[in-house]
PDB file of C-alpha atoms in Angstrom:
ATOM      1  CA  MET A 197     -26.749 -75.754  31.217  1.00  0.00           C
ATOM      2  CA  THR A 198     -23.977 -77.884  32.659  1.00  0.00           C
ATOM      3  CA  PHE A 199     -23.704 -81.643  32.940  1.00  0.00           C
ATOM      4  CA  LYS A 200     -21.678 -83.978  35.106  1.00  0.00           C
ATOM      5  CA  ALA A 201     -18.783 -85.969  33.635  1.00  0.00           C
ATOM      6  CA  LEU A 202     -15.822 -88.062  34.680  1.00  0.00           C
ATOM      7  CA  LEU A 203     -12.855 -86.394  32.987  1.00  0.00           C
ATOM      8  CA  ALA A 204      -9.482 -88.062  32.418  1.00  0.00           C
ATOM      9  CA  THR A 205      -6.361 -85.894  32.355  1.00  0.00           C
ATOM     10  CA  LYS A 206      -2.649 -86.661  32.283  1.00  0.00           C
ATOM     11  CA  PRO A 207      -0.759 -83.874  34.023  1.00  0.00           C
ATOM     12  CA  GLY A 208       2.298 -86.099  34.471  1.00  0.00           C
ATOM     13  CA  GLU A 209       3.111 -89.750  33.951  1.00  0.00           C
ATOM     14  CA  LYS A 210      -0.169 -91.027  35.436  1.00  0.00           C
ATOM     15  CA  ILE A 211      -3.766 -90.607  34.321  1.00  0.00           C
ATOM     16  CA  GLU A 212      -6.030 -88.788  36.764  1.00  0.00           C
ATOM     17  CA  THR A 213      -9.841 -88.822  36.787  1.00  0.00           C
ATOM     18  CA  ASN A 214     -12.105 -86.237  38.372  1.00  0.00           C
ATOM     19  CA  LEU A 215     -15.819 -85.521  38.446  1.00  0.00           C
ATOM     20  CA  VAL A 216     -16.371 -82.164  36.751  1.00  0.00           C
ATOM     21  CA  GLU A 217     -19.153 -79.946  35.432  1.00  0.00           C
ATOM     22  CA  LEU A 218     -19.010 -79.303  31.678  1.00  0.00           C
ATOM     23  CA  GLU A 219     -21.125 -77.397  29.174  1.00  0.00           C
ATOM     24  CA  GLU A 220     -22.531 -78.557  25.842  1.00  0.00           C
ATOM     25  CA  ARG A 221     -19.912 -76.490  24.047  1.00  0.00           C
ATOM     26  CA  ASP A 222     -17.310 -78.842  25.581  1.00  0.00           C
ATOM     27  CA  LEU A 223     -18.729 -81.788  23.638  1.00  0.00           C
ATOM     28  CA  MET A 224     -16.960 -82.946  20.484  1.00  0.00           C
ATOM     29  CA  PRO A 225     -18.395 -82.706  16.950  1.00  0.00           C
ATOM     30  CA  GLY A 226     -21.234 -84.990  15.883  1.00  0.00           C
ATOM     31  CA  ASP A 227     -24.686 -84.863  14.340  1.00  0.00           C
ATOM     32  CA  VAL A 228     -26.580 -86.450  17.268  1.00  0.00           C
ATOM     33  CA  THR A 229     -26.730 -85.202  20.871  1.00  0.00           C
ATOM     34  CA  ILE A 230     -27.827 -87.696  23.517  1.00  0.00           C
ATOM     35  CA  ALA A 231     -28.985 -87.396  27.118  1.00  0.00           C
ATOM     36  CA  VAL A 232     -26.996 -90.302  28.526  1.00  0.00           C
ATOM     37  CA  GLU A 233     -28.718 -92.444  31.138  1.00  0.00           C
ATOM     38  CA  TYR A 234     -26.342 -95.355  31.646  1.00  0.00           C
ATOM     39  CA  SER A 235     -22.813 -96.430  30.793  1.00  0.00           C
ATOM     40  CA  THR A 236     -20.783 -99.446  31.901  1.00  0.00           C
ATOM     41  CA  VAL A 237     -17.259-100.423  32.954  1.00  0.00           C
ATOM     42  CA  ASN A 238     -15.547-102.874  30.586  1.00  0.00           C
ATOM     43  CA  TYR A 239     -12.056-104.353  30.786  1.00  0.00           C
ATOM     44  CA  LYS A 240     -11.023-101.892  28.075  1.00  0.00           C
ATOM     45  CA  ASP A 241     -12.316 -99.035  30.251  1.00  0.00           C
ATOM     46  CA  ALA A 242     -10.148-100.342  33.070  1.00  0.00           C
ATOM     47  CA  LEU A 243      -7.114-100.391  30.770  1.00  0.00           C
ATOM     48  CA  ALA A 244      -7.908 -96.835  29.662  1.00  0.00           C
ATOM     49  CA  LEU A 245      -8.340 -95.280  33.103  1.00  0.00           C
ATOM     50  CA  SER A 246      -5.416 -97.134  34.671  1.00  0.00           C
ATOM     51  CA  GLY A 247      -3.001 -96.347  31.855  1.00  0.00           C
ATOM     52  CA  HIS A 248      -2.096-100.054  31.632  1.00  0.00           C
ATOM     53  CA  ALA A 249      -2.628 -99.737  27.897  1.00  0.00           C
ATOM     54  CA  ASP A 250      -2.441 -96.777  25.543  1.00  0.00           C
ATOM     55  CA  VAL A 251      -6.198 -96.558  24.976  1.00  0.00           C
ATOM     56  CA  ILE A 252      -6.812 -92.823  25.459  1.00  0.00           C
ATOM     57  CA  LYS A 253      -5.074 -90.972  22.641  1.00  0.00           C
ATOM     58  CA  THR A 254      -5.866 -87.369  23.580  1.00  0.00           C
ATOM     59  CA  PHE A 255      -6.334 -85.521  26.870  1.00  0.00           C
ATOM     60  CA  PRO A 256      -8.474 -84.278  28.481  1.00  0.00           C
ATOM     61  CA  LEU A 257     -11.101 -86.849  27.512  1.00  0.00           C
ATOM     62  CA  ILE A 258     -14.306 -88.295  28.930  1.00  0.00           C
ATOM     63  CA  PRO A 259     -13.710 -92.072  29.088  1.00  0.00           C
ATOM     64  CA  GLY A 260     -16.319 -94.805  28.692  1.00  0.00           C
ATOM     65  CA  ILE A 261     -16.581 -96.933  25.550  1.00  0.00           C
ATOM     66  CA  ASP A 262     -20.358 -97.451  25.910  1.00  0.00           C
ATOM     67  CA  PHE A 263     -23.459 -95.433  26.589  1.00  0.00           C
ATOM     68  CA  ALA A 264     -27.239 -95.620  26.228  1.00  0.00           C
ATOM     69  CA  GLY A 265     -29.715 -92.789  26.352  1.00  0.00           C
ATOM     70  CA  THR A 266     -32.307 -90.676  24.572  1.00  0.00           C
ATOM     71  CA  VAL A 267     -31.711 -88.418  21.573  1.00  0.00           C
ATOM     72  CA  GLU A 268     -32.048 -84.697  22.325  1.00  0.00           C
ATOM     73  CA  ALA A 269     -31.040 -83.325  18.917  1.00  0.00           C
ATOM     74  CA  SER A 270     -30.280 -84.935  15.562  1.00  0.00           C
ATOM     75  CA  SER A 271     -29.509 -83.997  11.981  1.00  0.00           C
ATOM     76  CA  TYR A 272     -28.693 -87.608  11.064  1.00  0.00           C
ATOM     77  CA  PRO A 273     -31.216 -89.307   8.740  1.00  0.00           C
ATOM     78  CA  GLY A 274     -33.241 -91.992  10.502  1.00  0.00           C
ATOM     79  CA  ILE A 275     -32.444 -90.897  14.045  1.00  0.00           C
ATOM     80  CA  GLU A 276     -34.964 -88.574  15.628  1.00  0.00           C
ATOM     81  CA  VAL A 277     -35.429 -86.689  18.880  1.00  0.00           C
ATOM     82  CA  GLY A 278     -36.811 -89.108  21.462  1.00  0.00           C
ATOM     83  CA  ASP A 279     -35.198 -92.226  19.988  1.00  0.00           C
ATOM     84  CA  ARG A 280     -33.438 -94.496  22.478  1.00  0.00           C
ATOM     85  CA  VAL A 281     -29.960 -95.347  21.210  1.00  0.00           C
ATOM     86  CA  VAL A 282     -26.841 -97.275  22.177  1.00  0.00           C
ATOM     87  CA  ALA A 283     -23.208 -96.626  21.238  1.00  0.00           C
ATOM     88  CA  ASN A 284     -20.476 -99.246  21.506  1.00  0.00           C
ATOM     89  CA  SER A 285     -16.790 -98.460  20.984  1.00  0.00           C
ATOM     90  CA  TRP A 286     -15.861 -96.700  17.715  1.00  0.00           C
ATOM     91  CA  GLY A 287     -13.683 -93.775  18.883  1.00  0.00           C
ATOM     92  CA  LEU A 288     -15.276 -93.475  22.318  1.00  0.00           C
ATOM     93  CA  SER A 289     -12.679 -93.174  25.103  1.00  0.00           C
ATOM     94  CA  GLN A 290      -9.880 -93.105  22.531  1.00  0.00           C
ATOM     95  CA  THR A 291     -10.199 -89.949  20.453  1.00  0.00           C
ATOM     96  CA  HIS A 292     -13.786 -88.925  21.226  1.00  0.00           C
ATOM     97  CA  HIS A 293     -15.606 -88.177  24.486  1.00  0.00           C
ATOM     98  CA  GLY A 294     -17.236 -91.320  25.820  1.00  0.00           C
ATOM     99  CA  GLY A 295     -20.045 -92.464  28.044  1.00  0.00           C
ATOM    100  CA  PHE A 296     -18.996 -91.488  31.575  1.00  0.00           C
ATOM    101  CA  ALA A 297     -21.062 -88.315  31.375  1.00  0.00           C
ATOM    102  CA  GLN A 298     -24.653 -87.122  31.361  1.00  0.00           C
ATOM    103  CA  LYS A 299     -24.434 -85.956  27.749  1.00  0.00           C
ATOM    104  CA  ALA A 300     -22.748 -87.139  24.571  1.00  0.00           C
ATOM    105  CA  ARG A 301     -22.498 -85.957  20.979  1.00  0.00           C
ATOM    106  CA  VAL A 302     -21.427 -88.437  18.296  1.00  0.00           C
ATOM    107  CA  ASN A 303     -21.843 -89.317  14.644  1.00  0.00           C
ATOM    108  CA  GLY A 304     -25.186 -90.908  13.898  1.00  0.00           C
ATOM    109  CA  ASP A 305     -23.596 -93.913  12.214  1.00  0.00           C
ATOM    110  CA  TRP A 306     -22.079 -94.855  15.586  1.00  0.00           C
ATOM    111  CA  LEU A 307     -25.551 -95.429  17.015  1.00  0.00           C
ATOM    112  CA  VAL A 308     -27.985 -98.340  17.008  1.00  0.00           C
ATOM    113  CA  LYS A 309     -31.611 -97.961  18.038  1.00  0.00           C
ATOM    114  CA  ILE A 310     -32.336 -99.947  21.187  1.00  0.00           C
ATOM    115  CA  PRO A 311     -34.728-102.901  20.740  1.00  0.00           C
ATOM    116  CA  SER A 312     -38.046-102.232  22.491  1.00  0.00           C
ATOM    117  CA  ARG A 313     -37.615-105.205  24.863  1.00  0.00           C
ATOM    118  CA  PHE A 314     -34.554-103.601  26.470  1.00  0.00           C
ATOM    119  CA  SER A 315     -34.432-100.650  28.822  1.00  0.00           C
ATOM    120  CA  THR A 316     -31.430 -98.335  28.561  1.00  0.00           C
ATOM    121  CA  LYS A 317     -30.150-100.000  31.736  1.00  0.00           C
ATOM    122  CA  ASP A 318     -30.534-103.464  30.174  1.00  0.00           C
ATOM    123  CA  THR A 319     -28.613-102.203  27.169  1.00  0.00           C
ATOM    124  CA  MET A 320     -25.650-101.223  29.334  1.00  0.00           C
ATOM    125  CA  ALA A 321     -25.884-104.436  31.326  1.00  0.00           C
ATOM    126  CA  ILE A 322     -25.152-105.949  27.916  1.00  0.00           C
ATOM    127  CA  GLY A 323     -22.730-103.241  26.723  1.00  0.00           C
ATOM    128  CA  THR A 324     -19.728-103.879  24.517  1.00  0.00           C
ATOM    129  CA  ALA A 325     -19.060-107.078  26.469  1.00  0.00           C
ATOM    130  CA  GLY A 326     -22.425-108.599  25.605  1.00  0.00           C
ATOM    131  CA  TYR A 327     -22.366-107.245  22.074  1.00  0.00           C
ATOM    132  CA  THR A 328     -18.909-108.857  21.681  1.00  0.00           C
ATOM    133  CA  ALA A 329     -20.275-112.115  23.093  1.00  0.00           C
ATOM    134  CA  MET A 330     -23.013-112.090  20.458  1.00  0.00           C
ATOM    135  CA  LEU A 331     -20.563-111.289  17.665  1.00  0.00           C
ATOM    136  CA  SER A 332     -18.650-114.358  18.867  1.00  0.00           C
ATOM    137  CA  VAL A 333     -21.761-116.553  18.828  1.00  0.00           C
ATOM    138  CA  LEU A 334     -22.553-115.361  15.307  1.00  0.00           C
ATOM    139  CA  ALA A 335     -19.006-116.287  14.230  1.00  0.00           C
ATOM    140  CA  LEU A 336     -19.384-119.774  15.734  1.00  0.00           C
ATOM    141  CA  GLU A 337     -22.617-120.224  13.806  1.00  0.00           C
ATOM    142  CA  HIS A 338     -21.002-118.904  10.626  1.00  0.00           C
ATOM    143  CA  GLY A 339     -18.331-121.574  11.075  1.00  0.00           C
ATOM    144  CA  GLY A 340     -21.016-124.261  11.110  1.00  0.00           C
ATOM    145  CA  LEU A 341     -21.315-124.904  14.852  1.00  0.00           C
ATOM    146  CA  THR A 342     -24.622-126.237  16.177  1.00  0.00           C
ATOM    147  CA  PRO A 343     -25.625-127.555  19.621  1.00  0.00           C
ATOM    148  CA  GLU A 344     -25.254-131.074  18.235  1.00  0.00           C
ATOM    149  CA  SER A 345     -21.562-130.431  17.411  1.00  0.00           C
ATOM    150  CA  GLY A 346     -20.433-130.878  21.014  1.00  0.00           C
ATOM    151  CA  ASP A 347     -19.184-128.942  24.032  1.00  0.00           C
ATOM    152  CA  VAL A 348     -18.410-125.231  23.780  1.00  0.00           C
ATOM    153  CA  LEU A 349     -15.726-123.749  26.044  1.00  0.00           C
ATOM    154  CA  VAL A 350     -15.967-120.198  27.382  1.00  0.00           C
ATOM    155  CA  THR A 351     -12.850-118.736  29.026  1.00  0.00           C
ATOM    156  CA  GLY A 352     -12.803-115.753  31.358  1.00  0.00           C
ATOM    157  CA  ALA A 353     -16.207-117.038  32.361  1.00  0.00           C
ATOM    158  CA  ASN A 354     -16.781-114.655  35.290  1.00  0.00           C
ATOM    159  CA  GLY A 355     -16.079-111.582  33.151  1.00  0.00           C
ATOM    160  CA  GLY A 356     -18.544-109.592  31.093  1.00  0.00           C
ATOM    161  CA  VAL A 357     -18.028-111.330  27.744  1.00  0.00           C
ATOM    162  CA  GLY A 358     -17.838-114.758  29.361  1.00  0.00           C
ATOM    163  CA  SER A 359     -20.921-114.357  31.543  1.00  0.00           C
ATOM    164  CA  ILE A 360     -23.154-113.220  28.706  1.00  0.00           C
ATOM    165  CA  ALA A 361     -21.696-115.759  26.275  1.00  0.00           C
ATOM    166  CA  ILE A 362     -22.667-118.540  28.700  1.00  0.00           C
ATOM    167  CA  ALA A 363     -26.179-117.141  29.048  1.00  0.00           C
ATOM    168  CA  ILE A 364     -26.655-116.881  25.275  1.00  0.00           C
ATOM    169  CA  LEU A 365     -25.122-120.247  24.361  1.00  0.00           C
ATOM    170  CA  SER A 366     -26.985-122.200  27.036  1.00  0.00           C
ATOM    171  CA  GLY A 367     -30.237-120.562  25.945  1.00  0.00           C
ATOM    172  CA  LEU A 368     -29.558-121.729  22.388  1.00  0.00           C
ATOM    173  CA  GLY A 369     -29.140-125.313  23.582  1.00  0.00           C
ATOM    174  CA  TYR A 370     -25.345-125.635  23.691  1.00  0.00           C
ATOM    175  CA  ARG A 371     -23.572-127.561  26.457  1.00  0.00           C
ATOM    176  CA  VAL A 372     -21.235-124.915  27.854  1.00  0.00           C
ATOM    177  CA  ILE A 373     -18.013-125.518  29.789  1.00  0.00           C
ATOM    178  CA  ALA A 374     -16.868-122.495  31.808  1.00  0.00           C
ATOM    179  CA  SER A 375     -13.171-121.874  32.482  1.00  0.00           C
ATOM    180  CA  THR A 376     -12.482-119.672  35.505  1.00  0.00           C
ATOM    181  CA  GLY A 377      -9.841-118.857  38.085  1.00  0.00           C
ATOM    182  CA  ARG A 378     -12.574-118.394  40.683  1.00  0.00           C
ATOM    183  CA  PRO A 379     -14.052-121.855  41.310  1.00  0.00           C
ATOM    184  CA  GLU A 380     -15.859-120.507  44.367  1.00  0.00           C
ATOM    185  CA  GLU A 381     -18.221-118.755  41.933  1.00  0.00           C
ATOM    186  CA  ALA A 382     -19.268-121.977  40.226  1.00  0.00           C
ATOM    187  CA  GLY A 383     -22.825-121.490  41.463  1.00  0.00           C
ATOM    188  CA  TYR A 384     -23.111-118.182  39.633  1.00  0.00           C
ATOM    189  CA  LEU A 385     -21.831-119.747  36.404  1.00  0.00           C
ATOM    190  CA  ARG A 386     -24.249-122.666  36.691  1.00  0.00           C
ATOM    191  CA  GLU A 387     -27.129-120.228  37.163  1.00  0.00           C
ATOM    192  CA  LEU A 388     -26.134-118.636  33.857  1.00  0.00           C
ATOM    193  CA  GLY A 389     -26.237-122.053  32.181  1.00  0.00           C
ATOM    194  CA  ALA A 390     -22.758-123.598  32.464  1.00  0.00           C
ATOM    195  CA  ALA A 391     -22.949-127.400  32.549  1.00  0.00           C
ATOM    196  CA  GLU A 392     -19.396-127.854  33.853  1.00  0.00           C
ATOM    197  CA  ILE A 393     -16.701-125.701  35.455  1.00  0.00           C
ATOM    198  CA  ILE A 394     -12.960-126.167  34.894  1.00  0.00           C
ATOM    199  CA  ASP A 395      -9.976-124.404  36.459  1.00  0.00           C
ATOM    200  CA  ARG A 396      -8.260-121.974  34.097  1.00  0.00           C
ATOM    201  CA  LYS A 397      -4.888-123.397  35.241  1.00  0.00           C
ATOM    202  CA  THR A 398      -5.588-126.471  33.109  1.00  0.00           C
ATOM    203  CA  LEU A 399      -5.246-124.243  30.034  1.00  0.00           C
ATOM    204  CA  SER A 400      -2.871-121.456  31.043  1.00  0.00           C
ATOM    205  CA  GLU A 401       0.509-123.227  30.929  1.00  0.00           C
ATOM    206  CA  ALA A 402       2.577-124.145  27.865  1.00  0.00           C
ATOM    207  CA  GLY A 403       1.134-127.273  26.252  1.00  0.00           C
ATOM    208  CA  ALA A 404       1.523-129.686  23.353  1.00  0.00           C
ATOM    209  CA  PRO A 405       1.048-128.401  19.790  1.00  0.00           C
ATOM    210  CA  ILE A 406      -1.785-130.908  19.307  1.00  0.00           C
ATOM    211  CA  ALA A 407      -3.750-132.717  22.035  1.00  0.00           C
ATOM    212  CA  ALA A 408      -6.781-134.928  22.585  1.00  0.00           C
ATOM    213  CA  GLU A 409      -9.969-133.524  21.064  1.00  0.00           C
ATOM    214  CA  ARG A 410     -12.289-131.857  23.607  1.00  0.00           C
ATOM    215  CA  TRP A 411     -14.121-128.813  22.239  1.00  0.00           C
ATOM    216  CA  ALA A 412     -16.407-128.321  19.257  1.00  0.00           C
ATOM    217  CA  GLY A 413     -16.345-124.567  19.787  1.00  0.00           C
ATOM    218  CA  ALA A 414     -14.787-121.982  22.070  1.00  0.00           C
ATOM    219  CA  ILE A 415     -15.104-118.290  22.933  1.00  0.00           C
ATOM    220  CA  ASP A 416     -11.795-117.006  24.294  1.00  0.00           C
ATOM    221  CA  SER A 417     -11.061-113.664  25.919  1.00  0.00           C
ATOM    222  CA  VAL A 418      -7.675-114.668  27.366  1.00  0.00           C
ATOM    223  CA  GLY A 419      -5.195-115.267  24.537  1.00  0.00           C
ATOM    224  CA  SER A 420      -1.589-116.470  24.964  1.00  0.00           C
ATOM    225  CA  HIS A 421      -1.049-120.079  26.168  1.00  0.00           C
ATOM    226  CA  THR A 422      -4.759-120.443  26.914  1.00  0.00           C
ATOM    227  CA  LEU A 423      -5.770-119.831  23.311  1.00  0.00           C
ATOM    228  CA  ALA A 424      -2.922-122.004  22.023  1.00  0.00           C
ATOM    229  CA  ASN A 425      -4.081-124.906  24.222  1.00  0.00           C
ATOM    230  CA  ILE A 426      -7.700-124.440  23.177  1.00  0.00           C
ATOM    231  CA  LEU A 427      -6.675-124.694  19.534  1.00  0.00           C
ATOM    232  CA  ALA A 428      -4.651-127.820  20.273  1.00  0.00           C
ATOM    233  CA  GLN A 429      -7.703-129.446  21.911  1.00  0.00           C
ATOM    234  CA  MET A 430     -10.312-128.604  19.261  1.00  0.00           C
ATOM    235  CA  LYS A 431     -12.356-131.281  17.561  1.00  0.00           C
ATOM    236  CA  TYR A 432     -12.199-131.726  13.797  1.00  0.00           C
ATOM    237  CA  ARG A 433     -13.714-128.662  12.076  1.00  0.00           C
ATOM    238  CA  GLY A 434     -14.041-126.919  15.426  1.00  0.00           C
ATOM    239  CA  VAL A 435     -14.452-123.136  15.633  1.00  0.00           C
ATOM    240  CA  VAL A 436     -12.720-120.761  18.071  1.00  0.00           C
ATOM    241  CA  THR A 437     -13.347-117.031  18.448  1.00  0.00           C
ATOM    242  CA  ALA A 438     -10.724-114.725  19.947  1.00  0.00           C
ATOM    243  CA  ASN A 439     -11.830-111.424  21.466  1.00  0.00           C
ATOM    244  CA  GLY A 440      -9.365-110.588  24.239  1.00  0.00           C
ATOM    245  CA  LEU A 441      -5.863-110.785  25.669  1.00  0.00           C
ATOM    246  CA  ALA A 442      -6.259-110.994  29.437  1.00  0.00           C
ATOM    247  CA  GLN A 443      -3.324-113.436  29.669  1.00  0.00           C
ATOM    248  CA  GLY A 444      -1.275-111.867  26.879  1.00  0.00           C
ATOM    249  CA  MET A 445      -1.221-110.833  23.234  1.00  0.00           C
ATOM    250  CA  ASP A 446       1.128-113.635  22.164  1.00  0.00           C
ATOM    251  CA  LEU A 447      -0.062-116.884  20.580  1.00  0.00           C
ATOM    252  CA  PRO A 448       2.612-119.536  21.271  1.00  0.00           C
ATOM    253  CA  GLY A 449       0.953-122.293  19.286  1.00  0.00           C
ATOM    254  CA  SER A 450       1.269-124.419  16.173  1.00  0.00           C
ATOM    255  CA  VAL A 451      -0.288-124.704  12.728  1.00  0.00           C
ATOM    256  CA  LEU A 452      -1.103-128.366  13.432  1.00  0.00           C
ATOM    257  CA  PRO A 453      -4.720-127.771  14.587  1.00  0.00           C
ATOM    258  CA  PHE A 454      -5.378-125.897  11.359  1.00  0.00           C
ATOM    259  CA  ILE A 455      -3.843-128.366   8.918  1.00  0.00           C
ATOM    260  CA  LEU A 456      -4.683-131.632  10.727  1.00  0.00           C
ATOM    261  CA  ARG A 457      -8.145-130.820  12.116  1.00  0.00           C
ATOM    262  CA  ASN A 458      -9.355-128.019   9.843  1.00  0.00           C
ATOM    263  CA  VAL A 459      -9.889-125.766  12.860  1.00  0.00           C
ATOM    264  CA  THR A 460     -11.156-122.209  12.312  1.00  0.00           C
ATOM    265  CA  LEU A 461      -9.874-119.288  14.401  1.00  0.00           C
ATOM    266  CA  ALA A 462     -12.125-116.236  14.009  1.00  0.00           C
ATOM    267  CA  GLY A 463     -11.070-112.825  15.269  1.00  0.00           C
ATOM    268  CA  ILE A 464     -13.749-110.664  16.909  1.00  0.00           C
ATOM    269  CA  ASP A 465     -13.427-106.883  16.628  1.00  0.00           C
ATOM    270  CA  SER A 466     -16.165-104.923  18.356  1.00  0.00           C
ATOM    271  CA  VAL A 467     -14.604-101.483  17.846  1.00  0.00           C
ATOM    272  CA  HIS A 468     -14.898-101.040  14.079  1.00  0.00           C
ATOM    273  CA  ALA A 469     -17.536-103.649  13.245  1.00  0.00           C
ATOM    274  CA  PRO A 470     -19.755-102.316  10.436  1.00  0.00           C
ATOM    275  CA  GLN A 471     -23.229-101.034  11.168  1.00  0.00           C
ATOM    276  CA  SER A 472     -24.843-104.106   9.599  1.00  0.00           C
ATOM    277  CA  ALA A 473     -22.996-106.425  12.003  1.00  0.00           C
ATOM    278  CA  ARG A 474     -23.973-104.271  14.989  1.00  0.00           C
ATOM    279  CA  VAL A 475     -27.632-104.245  14.031  1.00  0.00           C
ATOM    280  CA  GLU A 476     -27.592-108.025  13.543  1.00  0.00           C
ATOM    281  CA  ALA A 477     -25.898-108.551  16.917  1.00  0.00           C
ATOM    282  CA  TRP A 478     -28.403-106.365  18.768  1.00  0.00           C
ATOM    283  CA  SER A 479     -31.284-108.049  16.939  1.00  0.00           C
ATOM    284  CA  ARG A 480     -30.036-111.460  18.036  1.00  0.00           C
ATOM    285  CA  LEU A 481     -29.475-110.236  21.604  1.00  0.00           C
ATOM    286  CA  ASP A 482     -33.095-109.107  21.570  1.00  0.00           C
ATOM    287  CA  ARG A 483     -34.163-112.574  20.469  1.00  0.00           C
ATOM    288  CA  ASP A 484     -31.791-114.833  22.362  1.00  0.00           C
ATOM    289  CA  LEU A 485     -30.710-113.210  25.648  1.00  0.00           C
ATOM    290  CA  ASP A 486     -32.653-114.125  28.789  1.00  0.00           C
ATOM    291  CA  LEU A 487     -33.226-110.920  30.800  1.00  0.00           C
ATOM    292  CA  VAL A 488     -33.470-112.896  34.043  1.00  0.00           C
ATOM    293  CA  LYS A 489     -29.979-114.280  33.449  1.00  0.00           C
ATOM    294  CA  LEU A 490     -28.770-110.823  32.441  1.00  0.00           C
ATOM    295  CA  ALA A 491     -29.964-109.403  35.759  1.00  0.00           C
ATOM    296  CA  ARG A 492     -27.897-112.028  37.602  1.00  0.00           C
ATOM    297  CA  THR A 493     -24.736-110.686  35.962  1.00  0.00           C
ATOM    298  CA  THR A 494     -25.321-107.028  36.857  1.00  0.00           C
ATOM    299  CA  GLN A 495     -24.418-104.534  39.579  1.00  0.00           C
ATOM    300  CA  THR A 496     -25.012-100.763  39.411  1.00  0.00           C
ATOM    301  CA  VAL A 497     -22.712 -97.938  40.546  1.00  0.00           C
ATOM    302  CA  GLY A 498     -22.494 -94.155  40.107  1.00  0.00           C
ATOM    303  CA  LEU A 499     -19.939 -92.120  38.179  1.00  0.00           C
ATOM    304  CA  ALA A 500     -17.892 -91.460  41.319  1.00  0.00           C
ATOM    305  CA  ASP A 501     -17.513 -95.228  41.853  1.00  0.00           C
ATOM    306  CA  VAL A 502     -15.902 -95.953  38.476  1.00  0.00           C
ATOM    307  CA  PRO A 503     -12.234 -95.630  39.602  1.00  0.00           C
ATOM    308  CA  ASP A 504     -12.888 -98.094  42.437  1.00  0.00           C
ATOM    309  CA  VAL A 505     -14.446-100.574  40.003  1.00  0.00           C
ATOM    310  CA  VAL A 506     -11.348-100.286  37.805  1.00  0.00           C
ATOM    311  CA  GLY A 507      -9.149-101.248  40.754  1.00  0.00           C
ATOM    312  CA  ARG A 508     -11.321-104.261  41.566  1.00  0.00           C
ATOM    313  CA  ILE A 509     -11.251-105.439  37.949  1.00  0.00           C
ATOM    314  CA  PHE A 510      -7.461-105.804  38.106  1.00  0.00           C
ATOM    315  CA  GLN A 511      -7.771-107.567  41.464  1.00  0.00           C
ATOM    316  CA  GLY A 512     -10.109-110.117  39.892  1.00  0.00           C
ATOM    317  CA  LYS A 513     -12.954-109.103  42.192  1.00  0.00           C
ATOM    318  CA  VAL A 514     -15.568-108.021  39.644  1.00  0.00           C
ATOM    319  CA  GLN A 515     -18.180-110.539  38.575  1.00  0.00           C
ATOM    320  CA  GLY A 516     -20.191-110.093  35.413  1.00  0.00           C
ATOM    321  CA  ARG A 517     -21.278-106.610  34.371  1.00  0.00           C
ATOM    322  CA  THR A 518     -21.038-103.226  36.099  1.00  0.00           C
ATOM    323  CA  VAL A 519     -23.608-100.654  34.970  1.00  0.00           C
ATOM    324  CA  VAL A 520     -22.924 -96.959  35.616  1.00  0.00           C
ATOM    325  CA  ASP A 521     -25.933 -94.751  36.401  1.00  0.00           C
ATOM    326  CA  VAL A 522     -24.575 -91.396  35.257  1.00  0.00           C
ATOM    327  CA  ASN A 523     -27.376 -89.545  37.024  1.00  0.00           C
ATOM    328  CA  ALA A 524     -26.880 -91.171  40.431  1.00  0.00           C
TER     329      ALA A 524
END
C-alpha cells in the first residue's frame, strides 16, 4: 500500500517540494512504524524547506520535525500497537524522514506516549514549539523563579514558542510581558494571558551593557541584540532562557549582568533533550496547559498547504501554531 508524503529534493541550488506517493519500503530504519495523523509547521521547518539554513542533510527527504499518530507495528519494549505517540525533533527532517507524511518509521526511544487528555491534533498544536516552551518554563523554575519574583518577558510572542509560553506562564500565575513586532495582535496575546505588550523595537537595537532592572525572568527566541538587552535589564538573580535566533545567532553583550547581578542564562535544546526531560515536559504540559488557550493559537492546513505556510512565516504573517492534517 502507498501513502502520501511531501518530499524535499534538491536537483539544483534550490530545494523543491512535491506531494508524492511512497511505499512502506521507502521508509527509513526504525523499530516502530506509525500511522501519522498530524504534523505541524515550525520555524525550523520553514528554514529547512526554504533552504535558508542547512537543516536537511540528505536528499530526498520527507521534512517535518514533528508528528503524532498511532503505532501500527513495534518491536520496541514498552511501545505497543495501538499506542498514541508523539515525536519531536531528533533526526527528523535532518537525516531521517519526518512528519509531513501519512506514515513514519523511527526508533522507539524517539517517541513519547501522548497524555490521555490530549488528542493527536492537540499534541501537534503543541508540537516542538510548545514542548520547547515547557522546557523553558522548567529551566526558569530550576533557576528559582516563582510568580512572586516579578515580571517575565516573552519575546517573539506571536510565534509558536512565545504563544504557548504565555499561555503556560499566565496559567501558573506569572505576570507576563509580551514583546512583539505586531502590536495590532495585542488582543490575541492578552487572550493568552499577557498582562502587557511592548514593541520589539525597544529591545532590538544595540544597548548599554547594563541597564535598569526590569525582568525577573525571560523566555527569548530572538537572540542577538534582543537577548543582550534582556540580559542587561534583568533583576538580581534573574533567569533567562534562550531557544532561538530569529534576529541572529550573535550575542553582542557583556559579562556585567552575570557578575554584577548573578543572572543565569540557560540554553534550551529541544532536538537532543534526553527522554527523561521530554517525558517531564509532556507531563507538565498535560498538567499546566489550558486547552482553550491552545485552541486560540491554532490553525489547520493540509500537506499541500505547507509550502505556502513557510512563505507566510518569513513574511511575519503566521500567528501561533499551524497544524498539518496529513490525511486532508
